[in-house]
Amino acid sequence: MNDRPTATNITLHKKKDKLCPDRIWIISKGRYTNFDLSRIWEGVKKQTAMVYNISELARYLLNPNPLQIKKKLVGCEIHYRTPLYNVKENIRKLLPQKLRGLLKDNQIPVEVLKSDWDTDNSPGKDDNFESHLNKITELLRPYNPIIKSLNKIDPSKVFDVVGICEDIGGHLSNLNIPGSIMDKLNYIRANISKDVGVILEKAYIADGLFEMKGFNFKSFDKNKSFRLIRFLINGISKACVLDSDNKVEFWIDDIKLVQYMLLFDQLIEIDPKLNSSLSLCTAGKAEPLKLLFSKPLEIDYSEAHLPEVYKGVFEKLNIGASKKNVVKRVLNKSQVGISFNYVPMSVYDKRRLFVNFSVMHNFKALEPIKNDLPLVYSEINKIASVTEAGKFYLLDSFRGYKDDK
């Protein structure tokens, strides 16, 4: 059997799909289906596989292909050539391999040029005003301190120019600019303080972290879905997404991503605050930024406030202080944090990063209190929901502006 899959078409057994939820959704519950895998993985015949429906948003989050997002170009790094670089490089070529490292270069510190000019146009202003503001910005461009600094640079002394970009949340990243040194310097001059296209390898940018700006929430169609299939090859779980023609669109290298999708959908269903935040994005009233899954968390509920869900249960069951402390201790285990960052669009306020943070708790963590506090255990069991990712319930949820105290 080949180590790599072969592409193509699979025919699924016909079965009426469950209607899509009346909300933004991510992934359906999986169902077992028998079909011929030989068309997508050589040497494997018909076997049982798990099939899911996924939404446009899930397809975006799972897709391993590059995407482009917009970030503001706020500056650049100027990397200078070391003195006598060409001469030393020619000498190195004449030396034996083991001696070339003896000829060291005198490093010149990287020069960082960063603009403090704020050219952010708050959303909601009319087109005439925005056009007028853009004209003024262009007239003032020659006076931008970065452009004035770039005009003093001798291109022959520069080894590389790297752009510095910033998103609305204040996160900085580097931008590789193609072309000659003059091309790169001209690019910075022409685009400083403007939004530029930045290419990301994929939406999943780091452990548990997804870039959300590349997805068009306003065009989200809850009735549109795609197929995701999951199966075993020699005991190893494999997964892929199919296109509308039931052809393999892409493979999912890390099965953990499917678990993230299940958790995300589970949370959307039980957290009204997150639902409200996502609805703002689909309505065009907010700009999404990042989605982060994090565990373990550092929320110590033995010291912090008691979550509302437990306040209600304790009051209903008249639980004493000593037993409350027993419960608090188990709350600190098996937490999963999911944060969704976005920027509300307001005519009046400057755009600020808004954070929706939810804490999901694995119901298994309550096993130690099952015998001593069966009524508490039973009450929480009523609100816990089960998916392949596990049995979880919403422990806590809060949101607010990042810089609020």
mmCIF file of C-alpha atoms in Angstrom:
data_model
loop_
_atom_site.group_PDB
_atom_site.id
_atom_site.type_symbol
_atom_site.label_atom_id
_atom_site.label_comp_id
_atom_site.label_asym_id
_atom_site.label_seq_id
_atom_site.Cartn_x
_atom_site.Cartn_y
_atom_site.Cartn_z
ATOM 1 C CA MET A 1 0.000 0.000 0.000
ATOM 2 C CA ASN A 2 1.283 3.483 -0.862
ATOM 3 C CA ASP A 3 2.249 5.917 1.879
ATOM 4 C CA ARG A 4 0.471 8.764 0.099
ATOM 5 C CA PRO A 5 -3.199 8.847 -0.862
ATOM 6 C CA THR A 6 -4.410 8.921 -4.420
ATOM 7 C CA ALA A 7 -6.948 11.480 -5.458
ATOM 8 C CA THR A 8 -10.495 11.221 -6.137
ATOM 9 C CA ASN A 9 -14.041 10.480 -6.300
ATOM 10 C CA ILE A 10 -16.028 8.570 -3.719
ATOM 11 C CA THR A 11 -19.663 7.705 -3.700
ATOM 12 C CA LEU A 12 -21.369 7.977 -0.342
ATOM 13 C CA HIS A 13 -24.469 6.037 0.612
ATOM 14 C CA LYS A 14 -27.481 8.264 0.280
ATOM 15 C CA LYS A 15 -28.878 9.394 3.588
ATOM 16 C CA LYS A 16 -30.894 12.472 4.324
ATOM 17 C CA ASP A 17 -28.684 14.978 6.147
ATOM 18 C CA LYS A 18 -29.833 16.624 9.321
ATOM 19 C CA LEU A 19 -30.997 20.181 8.707
ATOM 20 C CA CYS A 20 -28.393 22.828 9.512
ATOM 21 C CA PRO A 21 -28.876 24.607 12.860
ATOM 22 C CA ASP A 22 -30.593 27.988 12.828
ATOM 23 C CA ARG A 23 -27.307 29.680 13.856
ATOM 24 C CA ILE A 24 -23.735 29.837 12.730
ATOM 25 C CA TRP A 25 -22.485 26.259 12.985
ATOM 26 C CA ILE A 26 -19.247 24.336 12.490
ATOM 27 C CA ILE A 27 -19.700 20.578 12.302
ATOM 28 C CA SER A 28 -22.470 18.005 12.612
ATOM 29 C CA LYS A 29 -22.412 14.869 14.710
ATOM 30 C CA GLY A 30 -20.560 12.093 12.922
ATOM 31 C CA ARG A 31 -22.335 9.063 11.536
ATOM 32 C CA TYR A 32 -20.901 5.732 10.440
ATOM 33 C CA THR A 33 -21.149 4.946 6.728
ATOM 34 C CA ASN A 34 -19.801 2.061 4.635
ATOM 35 C CA PHE A 35 -18.152 2.960 1.350
ATOM 36 C CA ASP A 36 -15.266 2.042 -0.900
ATOM 37 C CA LEU A 37 -12.070 3.770 0.240
ATOM 38 C CA SER A 38 -9.971 2.336 -2.582
ATOM 39 C CA ARG A 39 -10.677 5.412 -4.677
ATOM 40 C CA ILE A 40 -8.941 7.698 -2.204
ATOM 41 C CA TRP A 41 -6.370 5.378 -0.628
ATOM 42 C CA GLU A 42 -4.788 2.672 -2.726
ATOM 43 C CA GLY A 43 -5.069 -0.858 -1.404
ATOM 44 C CA VAL A 44 -7.983 -0.237 0.979
ATOM 45 C CA LYS A 45 -11.394 -1.677 0.159
ATOM 46 C CA LYS A 46 -14.862 -0.908 1.516
ATOM 47 C CA GLN A 47 -14.924 -0.257 5.256
ATOM 48 C CA THR A 48 -16.752 1.759 7.879
ATOM 49 C CA ALA A 49 -15.872 5.440 8.121
ATOM 50 C CA MET A 50 -17.206 8.390 10.085
ATOM 51 C CA VAL A 51 -18.889 11.088 8.002
ATOM 52 C CA TYR A 52 -19.572 14.674 9.119
ATOM 53 C CA ASN A 53 -21.169 17.685 7.534
ATOM 54 C CA ILE A 54 -19.048 20.798 8.008
ATOM 55 C CA SER A 55 -19.903 24.436 7.371
ATOM 56 C CA GLU A 56 -18.105 26.977 5.194
ATOM 57 C CA LEU A 57 -16.368 28.291 8.316
ATOM 58 C CA ALA A 58 -15.090 24.840 9.317
ATOM 59 C CA ARG A 59 -13.865 24.265 5.764
ATOM 60 C CA TYR A 60 -11.926 27.537 5.985
ATOM 61 C CA LEU A 61 -10.424 26.680 9.388
ATOM 62 C CA LEU A 62 -9.336 23.194 8.300
ATOM 63 C CA ASN A 63 -8.014 24.129 4.850
ATOM 64 C CA PRO A 64 -4.200 23.684 4.636
ATOM 65 C CA ASN A 65 -3.818 26.001 1.639
ATOM 66 C CA PRO A 66 -2.379 29.551 1.743
ATOM 67 C CA LEU A 67 -4.663 32.541 2.193
ATOM 68 C CA GLN A 68 -4.310 36.308 2.027
ATOM 69 C CA ILE A 69 -5.382 38.765 4.707
ATOM 70 C CA LYS A 70 -5.007 42.519 5.076
ATOM 71 C CA LYS A 71 -2.682 44.129 7.628
ATOM 72 C CA LYS A 72 -1.376 47.654 7.986
ATOM 73 C CA LEU A 73 2.223 48.253 6.919
ATOM 74 C CA VAL A 74 3.621 50.236 9.845
ATOM 75 C CA GLY A 75 7.351 50.075 9.196
ATOM 76 C CA CYS A 76 10.331 48.076 8.020
ATOM 77 C CA GLU A 77 13.657 46.542 8.997
ATOM 78 C CA ILE A 78 16.763 47.661 7.093
ATOM 79 C CA HIS A 79 19.420 44.944 6.999
ATOM 80 C CA TYR A 80 22.784 46.447 6.016
ATOM 81 C CA ARG A 81 25.642 44.687 4.275
ATOM 82 C CA THR A 82 28.728 44.171 6.401
ATOM 83 C CA PRO A 83 31.819 46.231 5.459
ATOM 84 C CA LEU A 84 33.894 44.656 2.673
ATOM 85 C CA TYR A 85 31.236 41.935 2.293
ATOM 86 C CA ASN A 86 32.012 41.215 -1.380
ATOM 87 C CA VAL A 87 35.759 41.126 -0.790
ATOM 88 C CA LYS A 88 35.442 38.722 2.137
ATOM 89 C CA GLU A 89 33.031 36.519 0.197
ATOM 90 C CA ASN A 90 35.544 36.192 -2.669
ATOM 91 C CA ILE A 91 38.336 35.315 -0.211
ATOM 92 C CA ARG A 92 36.145 32.660 1.445
ATOM 93 C CA LYS A 93 35.713 30.936 -1.921
ATOM 94 C CA LEU A 94 39.497 30.539 -2.177
ATOM 95 C CA LEU A 95 39.856 29.012 1.301
ATOM 96 C CA PRO A 96 39.350 25.344 2.190
ATOM 97 C CA GLN A 97 35.859 24.575 3.530
ATOM 98 C CA LYS A 98 37.027 24.126 7.133
ATOM 99 C CA LEU A 99 38.792 27.518 7.161
ATOM 100 C CA ARG A 100 35.992 29.657 5.689
ATOM 101 C CA GLY A 101 34.364 30.169 9.075
ATOM 102 C CA LEU A 102 37.482 31.893 10.395
ATOM 103 C CA LEU A 103 36.793 34.975 8.280
ATOM 104 C CA LYS A 104 34.068 36.680 10.320
ATOM 105 C CA ASP A 105 31.785 39.511 9.205
ATOM 106 C CA ASN A 106 31.388 42.625 11.325
ATOM 107 C CA GLN A 107 27.645 42.662 11.967
ATOM 108 C CA ILE A 108 25.740 45.942 11.641
ATOM 109 C CA PRO A 109 22.616 46.176 13.837
ATOM 110 C CA VAL A 110 19.308 46.012 11.992
ATOM 111 C CA GLU A 111 17.710 49.434 11.667
ATOM 112 C CA VAL A 112 14.010 49.383 12.592
ATOM 113 C CA LEU A 113 11.814 52.130 11.194
ATOM 114 C CA LYS A 114 8.274 52.208 12.597
ATOM 115 C CA SER A 115 5.565 54.754 11.889
ATOM 116 C CA ASP A 116 3.496 56.342 14.643
ATOM 117 C CA TRP A 117 1.140 57.958 12.154
ATOM 118 C CA ASP A 118 -2.473 56.942 12.741
ATOM 119 C CA THR A 119 -4.325 56.778 9.449
ATOM 120 C CA ASP A 120 -7.091 54.482 10.695
ATOM 121 C CA ASN A 121 -10.472 55.427 9.291
ATOM 122 C CA SER A 122 -13.266 54.501 11.645
ATOM 123 C CA PRO A 123 -15.974 52.474 9.900
ATOM 124 C CA GLY A 124 -19.316 53.970 9.051
ATOM 125 C CA LYS A 125 -18.170 57.287 7.627
ATOM 126 C CA ASP A 126 -19.656 58.235 4.249
ATOM 127 C CA ASP A 127 -17.728 57.679 1.024
ATOM 128 C CA ASN A 128 -17.171 61.391 0.345
ATOM 129 C CA PHE A 129 -15.593 61.930 3.741
ATOM 130 C CA GLU A 130 -13.382 58.837 3.345
ATOM 131 C CA SER A 131 -12.277 59.954 -0.135
ATOM 132 C CA HIS A 132 -11.421 63.402 1.196
ATOM 133 C CA LEU A 133 -9.455 61.882 4.090
ATOM 134 C CA ASN A 134 -7.504 59.636 1.714
ATOM 135 C CA LYS A 135 -6.529 62.633 -0.425
ATOM 136 C CA ILE A 136 -5.220 64.491 2.619
ATOM 137 C CA THR A 137 -3.269 61.401 3.700
ATOM 138 C CA GLU A 138 -1.603 61.153 0.279
ATOM 139 C CA LEU A 139 -0.696 64.861 0.330
ATOM 140 C CA LEU A 140 0.980 64.386 3.726
ATOM 141 C CA ARG A 141 2.756 61.177 2.705
ATOM 142 C CA PRO A 142 6.100 62.855 1.737
ATOM 143 C CA TYR A 143 6.292 64.184 5.309
ATOM 144 C CA ASN A 144 5.995 60.739 6.873
ATOM 145 C CA PRO A 145 9.178 60.279 8.971
ATOM 146 C CA ILE A 146 9.752 56.772 7.579
ATOM 147 C CA ILE A 147 9.725 58.001 3.986
ATOM 148 C CA LYS A 148 12.124 60.793 4.910
ATOM 149 C CA SER A 149 14.444 58.204 6.523
ATOM 150 C CA LEU A 150 14.234 55.884 3.493
ATOM 151 C CA ASN A 151 15.242 58.720 1.177
ATOM 152 C CA LYS A 152 18.547 59.002 3.050
ATOM 153 C CA ILE A 153 19.450 55.317 2.647
ATOM 154 C CA ASP A 154 22.097 54.196 0.151
ATOM 155 C CA PRO A 155 20.614 51.063 -1.515
ATOM 156 C CA SER A 156 24.086 49.711 -2.332
ATOM 157 C CA LYS A 157 24.741 49.283 1.405
ATOM 158 C CA VAL A 158 21.520 47.387 2.063
ATOM 159 C CA PHE A 159 21.293 43.603 2.085
ATOM 160 C CA ASP A 160 17.538 43.268 2.641
ATOM 161 C CA VAL A 161 14.378 45.232 3.499
ATOM 162 C CA VAL A 162 11.646 43.474 5.500
ATOM 163 C CA GLY A 163 8.225 45.035 6.069
ATOM 164 C CA ILE A 164 6.601 45.262 9.508
ATOM 165 C CA CYS A 165 2.825 44.801 9.608
ATOM 166 C CA GLU A 166 0.336 45.250 12.420
ATOM 167 C CA ASP A 167 -3.229 44.009 12.810
ATOM 168 C CA ILE A 168 -5.999 45.775 14.712
ATOM 169 C CA GLY A 169 -5.127 43.800 17.832
ATOM 170 C CA GLY A 170 -1.624 45.299 17.843
ATOM 171 C CA HIS A 171 0.138 42.065 16.845
ATOM 172 C CA LEU A 172 3.243 42.615 14.711
ATOM 173 C CA SER A 173 4.496 40.344 11.932
ATOM 174 C CA ASN A 174 7.143 40.501 9.221
ATOM 175 C CA LEU A 175 6.373 40.878 5.524
ATOM 176 C CA ASN A 176 8.803 39.501 2.934
ATOM 177 C CA ILE A 177 8.861 41.830 -0.068
ATOM 178 C CA PRO A 178 9.934 40.459 -3.495
ATOM 179 C CA GLY A 179 12.247 42.224 -5.927
ATOM 180 C CA SER A 180 15.452 44.224 -5.768
ATOM 181 C CA ILE A 181 16.450 46.487 -2.881
ATOM 182 C CA MET A 182 15.098 49.479 -4.800
ATOM 183 C CA ASP A 183 11.829 47.615 -5.418
ATOM 184 C CA LYS A 184 11.536 46.914 -1.710
ATOM 185 C CA LEU A 185 12.297 50.497 -0.675
ATOM 186 C CA ASN A 186 9.781 51.810 -3.201
ATOM 187 C CA TYR A 187 7.170 49.371 -1.921
ATOM 188 C CA ILE A 188 7.592 50.706 1.617
ATOM 189 C CA ARG A 189 7.386 54.305 0.380
ATOM 190 C CA ALA A 190 4.199 53.621 -1.573
ATOM 191 C CA ASN A 191 2.409 51.554 1.055
ATOM 192 C CA ILE A 192 3.501 52.768 4.486
ATOM 193 C CA SER A 193 0.477 53.196 6.797
ATOM 194 C CA LYS A 194 -1.736 51.427 4.241
ATOM 195 C CA ASP A 195 -3.388 48.009 4.330
ATOM 196 C CA VAL A 196 -1.386 45.473 2.335
ATOM 197 C CA GLY A 197 -1.933 41.837 1.408
ATOM 198 C CA VAL A 198 -0.142 39.341 3.665
ATOM 199 C CA ILE A 199 0.086 35.672 2.670
ATOM 200 C CA LEU A 200 -0.371 33.094 5.436
ATOM 201 C CA GLU A 201 0.478 29.416 4.973
ATOM 202 C CA LYS A 202 -2.991 28.470 6.242
ATOM 203 C CA ALA A 203 -5.706 29.556 8.691
ATOM 204 C CA TYR A 204 -4.216 27.366 11.459
ATOM 205 C CA ILE A 205 -1.203 29.519 12.304
ATOM 206 C CA ALA A 206 0.039 28.092 15.625
ATOM 207 C CA ASP A 207 -0.802 25.517 18.289
ATOM 208 C CA GLY A 208 -4.515 26.017 18.947
ATOM 209 C CA LEU A 209 -4.537 29.378 17.134
ATOM 210 C CA PHE A 210 -6.545 30.210 13.999
ATOM 211 C CA GLU A 211 -6.537 33.362 11.857
ATOM 212 C CA MET A 212 -10.157 34.449 11.300
ATOM 213 C CA LYS A 213 -9.685 37.516 9.077
ATOM 214 C CA GLY A 214 -9.467 35.426 5.918
ATOM 215 C CA PHE A 215 -13.073 34.238 6.200
ATOM 216 C CA ASN A 216 -15.955 36.348 4.879
ATOM 217 C CA PHE A 217 -18.477 36.108 7.708
ATOM 218 C CA LYS A 218 -20.969 38.370 5.935
ATOM 219 C CA SER A 219 -21.415 35.824 3.134
ATOM 220 C CA PHE A 220 -21.748 32.842 5.490
ATOM 221 C CA ASP A 221 -24.485 30.510 4.237
ATOM 222 C CA LYS A 222 -25.694 28.221 7.023
ATOM 223 C CA ASN A 223 -27.410 25.985 4.466
ATOM 224 C CA LYS A 224 -24.185 25.224 2.607
ATOM 225 C CA SER A 225 -22.184 22.218 3.780
ATOM 226 C CA PHE A 226 -19.287 19.954 2.829
ATOM 227 C CA ARG A 227 -18.426 16.368 3.677
ATOM 228 C CA LEU A 228 -15.598 15.386 5.995
ATOM 229 C CA ILE A 229 -14.732 11.700 6.260
ATOM 230 C CA ARG A 230 -12.607 10.032 8.895
ATOM 231 C CA PHE A 231 -11.280 6.472 8.792
ATOM 232 C CA LEU A 232 -8.471 4.225 10.014
ATOM 233 C CA ILE A 233 -5.429 3.052 8.050
ATOM 234 C CA ASN A 234 -3.299 0.517 9.977
ATOM 235 C CA GLY A 235 -4.739 1.861 13.218
ATOM 236 C CA ILE A 236 -3.927 5.483 12.347
ATOM 237 C CA SER A 237 -6.794 7.963 11.985
ATOM 238 C CA LYS A 238 -7.032 9.782 8.637
ATOM 239 C CA ALA A 239 -9.405 12.540 7.527
ATOM 240 C CA CYS A 240 -10.178 14.526 4.409
ATOM 241 C CA VAL A 241 -12.715 17.052 3.127
ATOM 242 C CA LEU A 242 -14.686 16.488 -0.054
ATOM 243 C CA ASP A 243 -15.838 19.125 -2.506
ATOM 244 C CA SER A 244 -19.296 19.432 -4.042
ATOM 245 C CA ASP A 245 -18.408 16.706 -6.590
ATOM 246 C CA ASN A 246 -17.405 14.308 -3.786
ATOM 247 C CA LYS A 247 -13.759 14.625 -4.790
ATOM 248 C CA VAL A 248 -11.010 14.999 -2.196
ATOM 249 C CA GLU A 249 -10.433 18.717 -1.804
ATOM 250 C CA PHE A 250 -7.775 18.466 0.894
ATOM 251 C CA TRP A 251 -6.395 16.167 3.591
ATOM 252 C CA ILE A 252 -6.316 17.022 7.287
ATOM 253 C CA ASP A 253 -2.857 16.160 8.574
ATOM 254 C CA ASP A 254 -3.617 16.758 12.270
ATOM 255 C CA ILE A 255 -6.741 14.982 13.569
ATOM 256 C CA LYS A 256 -6.656 17.315 16.558
ATOM 257 C CA LEU A 257 -8.137 19.973 14.274
ATOM 258 C CA VAL A 258 -11.324 17.927 13.948
ATOM 259 C CA GLN A 259 -11.540 17.840 17.753
ATOM 260 C CA TYR A 260 -11.248 21.633 17.783
ATOM 261 C CA MET A 261 -14.159 21.878 15.348
ATOM 262 C CA LEU A 262 -16.313 19.641 17.544
ATOM 263 C CA LEU A 263 -15.505 21.696 20.638
ATOM 264 C CA PHE A 264 -16.151 24.975 18.827
ATOM 265 C CA ASP A 265 -19.555 23.858 17.599
ATOM 266 C CA GLN A 266 -20.439 22.501 21.033
ATOM 267 C CA LEU A 267 -19.521 25.832 22.606
ATOM 268 C CA ILE A 268 -21.492 27.913 20.078
ATOM 269 C CA GLU A 269 -24.565 25.863 20.947
ATOM 270 C CA ILE A 270 -24.310 26.478 24.717
ATOM 271 C CA ASP A 271 -22.729 29.944 25.005
ATOM 272 C CA PRO A 272 -25.108 32.836 24.161
ATOM 273 C CA LYS A 273 -22.292 35.396 24.479
ATOM 274 C CA LEU A 274 -20.166 33.691 21.835
ATOM 275 C CA ASN A 275 -23.232 33.271 19.646
ATOM 276 C CA SER A 276 -23.888 36.999 19.911
ATOM 277 C CA SER A 277 -20.271 37.832 19.029
ATOM 278 C CA LEU A 278 -20.332 35.635 15.924
ATOM 279 C CA SER A 279 -23.676 37.126 14.892
ATOM 280 C CA LEU A 280 -22.101 40.590 14.930
ATOM 281 C CA CYS A 281 -19.524 39.328 12.421
ATOM 282 C CA THR A 282 -22.106 37.754 10.098
ATOM 283 C CA ALA A 283 -24.109 41.000 10.245
ATOM 284 C CA GLY A 284 -21.032 43.034 9.242
ATOM 285 C CA LYS A 285 -20.974 44.837 12.597
ATOM 286 C CA ALA A 286 -17.654 43.377 13.739
ATOM 287 C CA GLU A 287 -14.360 42.305 12.175
ATOM 288 C CA PRO A 288 -13.116 38.848 13.324
ATOM 289 C CA LEU A 289 -9.457 38.405 14.215
ATOM 290 C CA LYS A 290 -8.349 35.272 16.065
ATOM 291 C CA LEU A 291 -9.720 32.041 17.524
ATOM 292 C CA LEU A 292 -7.645 30.345 20.240
ATOM 293 C CA PHE A 293 -8.043 26.994 21.997
ATOM 294 C CA SER A 294 -5.949 26.813 25.162
ATOM 295 C CA LYS A 295 -5.386 24.266 27.923
ATOM 296 C CA PRO A 296 -4.497 23.940 30.687
ATOM 297 C CA LEU A 297 -5.772 27.278 31.951
ATOM 298 C CA GLU A 298 -4.586 29.251 34.944
ATOM 299 C CA ILE A 299 -8.018 30.126 36.333
ATOM 300 C CA ASP A 300 -7.973 29.090 39.987
ATOM 301 C CA TYR A 301 -11.593 28.939 41.107
ATOM 302 C CA SER A 302 -10.527 28.134 44.670
ATOM 303 C CA GLU A 303 -9.325 31.745 44.802
ATOM 304 C CA ALA A 304 -11.364 33.435 42.075
ATOM 305 C CA HIS A 305 -15.083 34.157 41.909
ATOM 306 C CA LEU A 306 -17.465 31.221 41.752
ATOM 307 C CA PRO A 307 -18.935 30.629 38.281
ATOM 308 C CA GLU A 308 -22.586 31.612 37.918
ATOM 309 C CA VAL A 309 -23.645 28.067 37.053
ATOM 310 C CA TYR A 310 -22.452 26.853 40.464
ATOM 311 C CA LYS A 311 -23.853 29.822 42.346
ATOM 312 C CA GLY A 312 -27.296 28.810 41.109
ATOM 313 C CA VAL A 313 -26.786 25.130 41.955
ATOM 314 C CA PHE A 314 -25.431 25.870 45.436
ATOM 315 C CA GLU A 315 -28.305 28.220 46.209
ATOM 316 C CA LYS A 316 -30.874 25.721 44.947
ATOM 317 C CA LEU A 317 -29.409 22.855 46.993
ATOM 318 C CA ASN A 318 -28.375 24.996 50.003
ATOM 319 C CA ILE A 319 -24.762 23.761 49.901
ATOM 320 C CA GLY A 320 -22.567 24.686 52.896
ATOM 321 C CA ALA A 321 -19.219 26.493 52.761
ATOM 322 C CA SER A 322 -17.056 23.406 53.388
ATOM 323 C CA LYS A 323 -18.680 21.444 50.559
ATOM 324 C CA LYS A 324 -18.375 24.463 48.254
ATOM 325 C CA ASN A 325 -14.618 24.371 48.763
ATOM 326 C CA VAL A 326 -14.536 20.702 47.754
ATOM 327 C CA VAL A 327 -16.289 21.550 44.498
ATOM 328 C CA LYS A 328 -14.041 24.546 43.820
ATOM 329 C CA ARG A 329 -10.970 22.308 43.897
ATOM 330 C CA VAL A 330 -12.240 20.038 41.113
ATOM 331 C CA LEU A 331 -13.129 23.031 38.950
ATOM 332 C CA ASN A 332 -9.445 23.785 38.475
ATOM 333 C CA LYS A 333 -8.886 20.560 36.525
ATOM 334 C CA SER A 334 -9.694 19.684 32.897
ATOM 335 C CA GLN A 335 -10.513 23.204 31.715
ATOM 336 C CA VAL A 336 -10.490 24.164 28.029
ATOM 337 C CA GLY A 337 -10.407 27.865 27.179
ATOM 338 C CA ILE A 338 -11.712 29.172 23.860
ATOM 339 C CA SER A 339 -11.247 32.844 23.045
ATOM 340 C CA PHE A 340 -12.661 34.652 20.033
ATOM 341 C CA ASN A 341 -11.167 38.085 19.345
ATOM 342 C CA TYR A 342 -12.820 40.660 17.145
ATOM 343 C CA VAL A 343 -13.236 44.400 16.656
ATOM 344 C CA PRO A 344 -16.734 45.914 16.872
ATOM 345 C CA MET A 345 -17.422 48.391 14.071
ATOM 346 C CA SER A 346 -18.568 51.700 15.536
ATOM 347 C CA VAL A 347 -19.109 55.108 13.995
ATOM 348 C CA TYR A 348 -18.211 56.874 17.209
ATOM 349 C CA ASP A 349 -15.490 54.846 18.923
ATOM 350 C CA LYS A 350 -11.972 54.114 17.785
ATOM 351 C CA ARG A 351 -11.690 50.457 16.829
ATOM 352 C CA ARG A 352 -10.627 48.389 19.847
ATOM 353 C CA LEU A 353 -9.944 44.700 20.322
ATOM 354 C CA PHE A 354 -12.852 42.880 21.961
ATOM 355 C CA VAL A 355 -12.364 39.443 23.562
ATOM 356 C CA ASN A 356 -15.000 36.766 24.104
ATOM 357 C CA PHE A 357 -13.516 34.160 26.471
ATOM 358 C CA SER A 358 -15.288 30.914 27.347
ATOM 359 C CA VAL A 359 -14.244 28.151 29.733
ATOM 360 C CA MET A 360 -15.480 24.634 29.030
ATOM 361 C CA HIS A 361 -15.128 22.012 31.746
ATOM 362 C CA ASN A 362 -14.766 18.289 31.199
ATOM 363 C CA PHE A 363 -17.563 16.573 33.114
ATOM 364 C CA LYS A 364 -15.180 13.730 34.053
ATOM 365 C CA ALA A 365 -13.430 16.136 36.427
ATOM 366 C CA LEU A 366 -16.495 15.937 38.716
ATOM 367 C CA GLU A 367 -16.045 12.212 39.416
ATOM 368 C CA PRO A 368 -14.420 12.890 42.856
ATOM 369 C CA ILE A 369 -17.635 14.561 44.123
ATOM 370 C CA LYS A 370 -20.061 12.055 42.596
ATOM 371 C CA ASN A 371 -20.572 10.092 45.824
ATOM 372 C CA ASP A 372 -20.291 12.890 48.394
ATOM 373 C CA LEU A 373 -22.330 15.473 46.455
ATOM 374 C CA PRO A 374 -24.608 13.455 44.173
ATOM 375 C CA LEU A 375 -27.188 16.251 43.804
ATOM 376 C CA VAL A 376 -24.577 18.754 42.617
ATOM 377 C CA TYR A 377 -23.213 16.109 40.243
ATOM 378 C CA SER A 378 -26.717 15.444 38.938
ATOM 379 C CA GLU A 379 -27.519 19.128 38.339
ATOM 380 C CA ILE A 380 -24.354 19.680 36.296
ATOM 381 C CA ASN A 381 -24.960 16.439 34.400
ATOM 382 C CA LYS A 382 -28.241 17.956 33.140
ATOM 383 C CA ILE A 383 -26.447 20.818 31.377
ATOM 384 C CA ALA A 384 -23.462 18.853 30.037
ATOM 385 C CA SER A 385 -23.485 17.872 26.368
ATOM 386 C CA VAL A 386 -21.689 15.012 24.664
ATOM 387 C CA THR A 387 -19.744 14.916 21.402
ATOM 388 C CA GLU A 388 -16.795 12.860 20.171
ATOM 389 C CA ALA A 389 -14.569 15.486 21.795
ATOM 390 C CA GLY A 390 -15.985 14.531 25.201
ATOM 391 C CA LYS A 391 -18.672 15.502 27.691
ATOM 392 C CA PHE A 392 -18.389 19.213 28.480
ATOM 393 C CA TYR A 393 -20.427 22.020 29.968
ATOM 394 C CA LEU A 394 -19.989 25.796 29.997
ATOM 395 C CA LEU A 395 -18.196 26.656 33.238
ATOM 396 C CA ASP A 396 -17.657 30.366 32.650
ATOM 397 C CA SER A 397 -17.968 33.020 29.964
ATOM 398 C CA PHE A 398 -17.024 36.658 29.916
ATOM 399 C CA ARG A 399 -16.155 39.310 27.378
ATOM 400 C CA GLY A 400 -14.895 42.853 27.165
ATOM 401 C CA TYR A 401 -12.345 45.167 25.590
ATOM 402 C CA LYS A 402 -8.758 43.989 25.853
ATOM 403 C CA ASP A 403 -7.492 47.187 27.485
ATOM 404 C CA ASP A 404 -10.331 47.527 30.021
ATOM 405 C CA LYS A 405 -9.361 47.088 33.650
#
